[in-house]
Tab-separated table of N, CA and C in Angstrom:
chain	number	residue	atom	x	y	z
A	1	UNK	N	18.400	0.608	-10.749
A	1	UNK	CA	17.749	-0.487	-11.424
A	1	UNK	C	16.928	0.077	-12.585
A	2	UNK	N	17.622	-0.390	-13.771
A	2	UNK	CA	16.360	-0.284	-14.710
A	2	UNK	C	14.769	-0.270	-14.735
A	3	UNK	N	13.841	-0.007	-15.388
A	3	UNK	CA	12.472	-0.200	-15.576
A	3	UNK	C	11.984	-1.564	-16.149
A	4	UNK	N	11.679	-2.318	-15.217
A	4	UNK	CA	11.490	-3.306	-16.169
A	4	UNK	C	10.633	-3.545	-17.005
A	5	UNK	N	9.424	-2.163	-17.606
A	5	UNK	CA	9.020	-2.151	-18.797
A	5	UNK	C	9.491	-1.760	-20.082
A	6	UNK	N	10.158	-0.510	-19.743
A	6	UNK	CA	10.885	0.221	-21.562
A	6	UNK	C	12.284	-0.111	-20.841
A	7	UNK	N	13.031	-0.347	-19.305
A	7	UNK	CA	14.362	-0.231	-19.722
A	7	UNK	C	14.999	1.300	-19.356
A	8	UNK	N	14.547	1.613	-18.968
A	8	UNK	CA	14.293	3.121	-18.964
A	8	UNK	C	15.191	3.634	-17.131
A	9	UNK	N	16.211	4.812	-17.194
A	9	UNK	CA	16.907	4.667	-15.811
A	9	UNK	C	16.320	5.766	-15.403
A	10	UNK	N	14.850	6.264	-15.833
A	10	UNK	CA	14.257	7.556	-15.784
A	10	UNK	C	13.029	7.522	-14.556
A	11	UNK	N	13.712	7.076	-13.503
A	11	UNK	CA	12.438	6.722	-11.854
A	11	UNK	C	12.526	7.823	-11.010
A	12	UNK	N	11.486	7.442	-10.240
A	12	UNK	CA	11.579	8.371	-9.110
A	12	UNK	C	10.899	7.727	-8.127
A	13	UNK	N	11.288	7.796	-6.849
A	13	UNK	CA	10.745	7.037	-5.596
A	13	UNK	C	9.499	8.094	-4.780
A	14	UNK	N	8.562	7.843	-4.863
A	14	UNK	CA	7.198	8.653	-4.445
A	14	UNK	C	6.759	7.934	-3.145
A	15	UNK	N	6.024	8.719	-1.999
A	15	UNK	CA	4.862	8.405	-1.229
A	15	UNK	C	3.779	7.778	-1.592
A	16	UNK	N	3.093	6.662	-1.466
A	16	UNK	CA	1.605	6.732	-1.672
A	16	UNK	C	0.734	6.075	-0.674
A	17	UNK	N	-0.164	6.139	-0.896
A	17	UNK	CA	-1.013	5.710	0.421
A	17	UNK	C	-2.060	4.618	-1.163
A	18	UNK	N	-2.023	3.381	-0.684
A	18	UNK	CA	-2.966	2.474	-1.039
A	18	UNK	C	-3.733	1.998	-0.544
A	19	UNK	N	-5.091	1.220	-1.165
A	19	UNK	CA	-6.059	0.846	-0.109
A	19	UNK	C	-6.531	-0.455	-0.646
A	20	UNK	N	-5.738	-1.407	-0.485
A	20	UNK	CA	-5.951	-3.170	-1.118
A	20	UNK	C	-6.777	-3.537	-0.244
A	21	UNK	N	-8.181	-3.701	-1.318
A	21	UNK	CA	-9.462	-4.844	-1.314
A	21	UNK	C	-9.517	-6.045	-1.777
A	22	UNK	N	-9.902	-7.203	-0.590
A	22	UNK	CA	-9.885	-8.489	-0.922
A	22	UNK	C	-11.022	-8.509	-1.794
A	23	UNK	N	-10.625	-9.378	-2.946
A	23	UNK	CA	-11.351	-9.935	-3.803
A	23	UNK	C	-12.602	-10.788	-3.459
A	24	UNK	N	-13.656	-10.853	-4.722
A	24	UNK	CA	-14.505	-11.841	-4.546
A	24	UNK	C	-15.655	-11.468	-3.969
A	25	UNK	N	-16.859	-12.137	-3.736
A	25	UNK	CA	-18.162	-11.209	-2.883
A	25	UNK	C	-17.022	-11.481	-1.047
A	26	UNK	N	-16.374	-13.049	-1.325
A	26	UNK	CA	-16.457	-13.213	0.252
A	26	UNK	C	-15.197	-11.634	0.627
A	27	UNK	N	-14.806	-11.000	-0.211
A	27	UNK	CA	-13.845	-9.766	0.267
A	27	UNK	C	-14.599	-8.599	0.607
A	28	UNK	N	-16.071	-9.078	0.051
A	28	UNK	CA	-16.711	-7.893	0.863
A	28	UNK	C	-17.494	-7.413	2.235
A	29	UNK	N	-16.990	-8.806	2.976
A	29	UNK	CA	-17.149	-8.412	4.359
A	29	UNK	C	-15.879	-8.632	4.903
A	30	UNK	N	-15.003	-8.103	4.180
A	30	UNK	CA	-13.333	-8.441	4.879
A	30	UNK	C	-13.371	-6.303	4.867
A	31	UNK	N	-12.294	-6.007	5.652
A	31	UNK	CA	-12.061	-4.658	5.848
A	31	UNK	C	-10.669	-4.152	4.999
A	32	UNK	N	-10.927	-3.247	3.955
A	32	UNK	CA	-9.398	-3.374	2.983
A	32	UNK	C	-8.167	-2.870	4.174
A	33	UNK	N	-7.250	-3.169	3.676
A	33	UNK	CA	-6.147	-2.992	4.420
A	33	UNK	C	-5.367	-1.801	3.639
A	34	UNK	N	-4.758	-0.885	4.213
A	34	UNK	CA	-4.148	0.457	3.756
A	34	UNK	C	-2.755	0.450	4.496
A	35	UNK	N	-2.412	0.539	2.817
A	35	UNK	CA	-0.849	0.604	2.737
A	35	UNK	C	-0.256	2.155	2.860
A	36	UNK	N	0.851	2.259	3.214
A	36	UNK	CA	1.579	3.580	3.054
A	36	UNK	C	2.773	3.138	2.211
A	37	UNK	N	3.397	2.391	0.888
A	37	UNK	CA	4.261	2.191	0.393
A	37	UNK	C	5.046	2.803	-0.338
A	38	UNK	N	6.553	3.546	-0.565
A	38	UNK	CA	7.077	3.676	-1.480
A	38	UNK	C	7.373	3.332	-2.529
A	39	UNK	N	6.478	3.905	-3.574
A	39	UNK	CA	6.637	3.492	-5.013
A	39	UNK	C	7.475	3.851	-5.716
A	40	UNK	N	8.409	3.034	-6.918
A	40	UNK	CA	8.982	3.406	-7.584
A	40	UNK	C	8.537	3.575	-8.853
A	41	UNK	N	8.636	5.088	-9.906
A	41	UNK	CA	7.592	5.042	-10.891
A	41	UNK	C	8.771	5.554	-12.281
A	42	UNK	N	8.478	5.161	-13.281
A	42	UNK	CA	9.022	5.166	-14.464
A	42	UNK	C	8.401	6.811	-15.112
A	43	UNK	N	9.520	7.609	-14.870
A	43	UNK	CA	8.660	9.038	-15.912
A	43	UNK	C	8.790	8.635	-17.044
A	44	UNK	N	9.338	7.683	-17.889
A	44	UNK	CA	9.114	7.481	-19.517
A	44	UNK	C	8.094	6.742	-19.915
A	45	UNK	N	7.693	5.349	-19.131
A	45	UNK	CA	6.704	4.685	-19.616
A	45	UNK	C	5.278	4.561	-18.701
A	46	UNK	N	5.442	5.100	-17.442
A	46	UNK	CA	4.225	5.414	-16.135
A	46	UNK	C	4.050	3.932	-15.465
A	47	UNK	N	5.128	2.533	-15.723
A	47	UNK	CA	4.700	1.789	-15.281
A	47	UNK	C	5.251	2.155	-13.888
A	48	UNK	N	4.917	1.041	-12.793
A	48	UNK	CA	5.373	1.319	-11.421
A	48	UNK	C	5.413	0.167	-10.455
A	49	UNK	N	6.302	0.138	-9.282
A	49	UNK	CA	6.245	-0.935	-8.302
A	49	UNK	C	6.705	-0.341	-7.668
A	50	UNK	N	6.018	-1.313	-6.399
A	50	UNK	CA	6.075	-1.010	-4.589
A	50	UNK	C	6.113	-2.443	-4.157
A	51	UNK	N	6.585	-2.259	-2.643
A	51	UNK	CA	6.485	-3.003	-1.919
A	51	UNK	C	5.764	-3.364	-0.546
A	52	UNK	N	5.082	-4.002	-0.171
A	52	UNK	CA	4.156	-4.198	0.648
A	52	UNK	C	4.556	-4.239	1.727
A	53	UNK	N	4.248	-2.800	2.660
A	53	UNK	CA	5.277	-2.952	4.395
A	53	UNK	C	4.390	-4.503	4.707
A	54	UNK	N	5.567	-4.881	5.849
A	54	UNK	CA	5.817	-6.083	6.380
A	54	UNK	C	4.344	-5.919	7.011
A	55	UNK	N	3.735	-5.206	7.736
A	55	UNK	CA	2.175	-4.936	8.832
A	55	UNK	C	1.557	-5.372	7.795
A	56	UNK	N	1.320	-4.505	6.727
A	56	UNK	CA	0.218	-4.908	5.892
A	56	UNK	C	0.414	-6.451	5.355
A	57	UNK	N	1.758	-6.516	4.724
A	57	UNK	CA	1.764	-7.945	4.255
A	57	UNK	C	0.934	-9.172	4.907
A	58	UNK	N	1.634	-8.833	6.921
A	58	UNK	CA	0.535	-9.787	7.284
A	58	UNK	C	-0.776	-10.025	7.563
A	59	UNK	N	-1.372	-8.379	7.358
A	59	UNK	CA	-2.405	-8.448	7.216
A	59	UNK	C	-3.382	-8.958	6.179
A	60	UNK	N	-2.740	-8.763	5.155
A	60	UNK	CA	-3.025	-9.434	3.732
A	60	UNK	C	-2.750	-10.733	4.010
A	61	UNK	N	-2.152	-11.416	4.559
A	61	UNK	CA	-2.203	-13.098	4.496
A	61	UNK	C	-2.715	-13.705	5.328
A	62	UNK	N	-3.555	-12.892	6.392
A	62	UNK	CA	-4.430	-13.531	7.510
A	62	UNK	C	-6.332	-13.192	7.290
A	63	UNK	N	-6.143	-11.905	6.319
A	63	UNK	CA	-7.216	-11.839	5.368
A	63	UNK	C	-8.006	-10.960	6.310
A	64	UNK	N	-7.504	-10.316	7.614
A	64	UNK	CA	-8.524	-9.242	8.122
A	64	UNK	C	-7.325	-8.192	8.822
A	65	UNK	N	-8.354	-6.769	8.411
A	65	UNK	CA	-6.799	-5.657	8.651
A	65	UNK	C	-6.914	-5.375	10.373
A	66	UNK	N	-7.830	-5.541	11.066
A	66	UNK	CA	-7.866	-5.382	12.106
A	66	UNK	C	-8.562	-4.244	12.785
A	67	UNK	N	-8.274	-3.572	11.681
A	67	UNK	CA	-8.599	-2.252	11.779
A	67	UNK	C	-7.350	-1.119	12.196
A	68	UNK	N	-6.129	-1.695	11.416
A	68	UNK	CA	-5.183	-0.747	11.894
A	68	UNK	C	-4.167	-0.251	10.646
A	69	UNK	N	-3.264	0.660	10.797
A	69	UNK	CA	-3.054	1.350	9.623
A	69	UNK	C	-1.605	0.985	10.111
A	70	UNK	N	-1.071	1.059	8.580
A	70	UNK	CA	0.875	1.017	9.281
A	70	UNK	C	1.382	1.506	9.826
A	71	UNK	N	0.729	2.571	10.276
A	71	UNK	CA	1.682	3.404	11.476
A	71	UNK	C	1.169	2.566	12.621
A	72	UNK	N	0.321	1.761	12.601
A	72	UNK	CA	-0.049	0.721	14.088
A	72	UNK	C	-0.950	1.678	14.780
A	73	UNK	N	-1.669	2.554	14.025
A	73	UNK	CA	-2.611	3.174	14.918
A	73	UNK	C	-3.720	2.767	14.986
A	74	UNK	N	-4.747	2.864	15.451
A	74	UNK	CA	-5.978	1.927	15.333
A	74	UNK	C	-6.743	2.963	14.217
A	75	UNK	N	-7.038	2.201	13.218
A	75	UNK	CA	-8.269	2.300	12.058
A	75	UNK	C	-8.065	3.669	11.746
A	76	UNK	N	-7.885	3.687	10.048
A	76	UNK	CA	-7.817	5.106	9.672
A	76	UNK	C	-9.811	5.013	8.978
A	77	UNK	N	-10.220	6.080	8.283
A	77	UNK	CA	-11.589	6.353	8.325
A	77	UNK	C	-11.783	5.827	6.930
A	78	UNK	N	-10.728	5.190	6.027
A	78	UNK	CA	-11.274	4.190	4.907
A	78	UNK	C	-11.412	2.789	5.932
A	79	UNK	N	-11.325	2.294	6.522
A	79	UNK	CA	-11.286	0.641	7.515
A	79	UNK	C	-12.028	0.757	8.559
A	80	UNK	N	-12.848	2.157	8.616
A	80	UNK	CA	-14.020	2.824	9.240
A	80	UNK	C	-14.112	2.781	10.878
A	81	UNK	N	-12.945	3.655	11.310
A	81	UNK	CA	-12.314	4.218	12.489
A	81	UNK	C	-12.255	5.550	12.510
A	82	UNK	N	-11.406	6.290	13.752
A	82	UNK	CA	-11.379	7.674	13.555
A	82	UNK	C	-9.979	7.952	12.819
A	83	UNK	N	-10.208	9.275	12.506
A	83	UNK	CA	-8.998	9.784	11.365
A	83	UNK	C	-7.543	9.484	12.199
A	84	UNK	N	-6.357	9.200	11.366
A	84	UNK	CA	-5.237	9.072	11.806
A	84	UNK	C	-4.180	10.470	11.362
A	85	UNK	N	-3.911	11.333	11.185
A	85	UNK	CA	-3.199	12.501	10.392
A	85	UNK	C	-1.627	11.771	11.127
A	86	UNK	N	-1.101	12.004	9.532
A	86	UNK	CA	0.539	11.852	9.755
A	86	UNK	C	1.702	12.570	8.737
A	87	UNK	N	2.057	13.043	8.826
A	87	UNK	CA	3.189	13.649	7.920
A	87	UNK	C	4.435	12.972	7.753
A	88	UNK	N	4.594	11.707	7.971
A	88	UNK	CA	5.298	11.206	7.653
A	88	UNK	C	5.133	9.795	6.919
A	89	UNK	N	5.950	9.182	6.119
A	89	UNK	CA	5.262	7.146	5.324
A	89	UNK	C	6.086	6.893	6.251
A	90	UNK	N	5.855	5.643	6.823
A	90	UNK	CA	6.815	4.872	7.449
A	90	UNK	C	7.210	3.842	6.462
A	91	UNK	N	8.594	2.974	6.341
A	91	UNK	CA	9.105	2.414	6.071
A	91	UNK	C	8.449	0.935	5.973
C-alpha cells in the first residue's frame, strides 16, 4: 500500500508501545490506556499509521483502562501498577 501522504512505497512496519490519554480535565481522572501497536511508517515523508489492538480499542470506548496492558496483564507502571517486562508486541 502506498503512503497516503507523498505516495511513497518506501514503509516499514515497526513495534511501538503508545500511551493514549483521554482528553479534557474530565480525562484526567481517567487512567491512559497503553497500546503495543504495529506501526506502519513512511521513510520518505515520516508520516505514519497504526492500528488500535482490539483490548485497547475497548478500552478506549468504555473510557477506563482497568488497569491492564495488552498483553492482559494487570497494570504496567505508566496506569500505575507493577512493571510488566515482555519481549514480545502482541498482535
Amino acid at each position: 500500500m502506498a503512503c497516503r501522504s507523498c505516495r511513497s512505497k518506501n514503509q516499514t512496519e515497526l513495534g511501538a508501545e503508545i500511551n493514549i490519554h483521554f482528553p479534557g480535565r474530565e480525562g484526567l481522572d481517567k487512567p491512559a490506556v497503553l497500546a503495543y501497536p504495529v506501526v506502519v511508517v513512511c521513510l520518505d515523508c515520516g508520516f505514519f499509521r497504526y492500528k488500535v489492538p482490539a483490548s485497547e480499542l475497548l478500552l478506549l470506548e468504555t473510557g477506563s483502562s482497568k488497569n491492564r496492558c495488552s498483553t492482559g496483564e494487570v497494570a504496567c507502571p505508566e496506569v500505575g501498577g507493577p512493571e510488566i517486562m515482555s519481549d514480545t508486541i502482541p498482535d
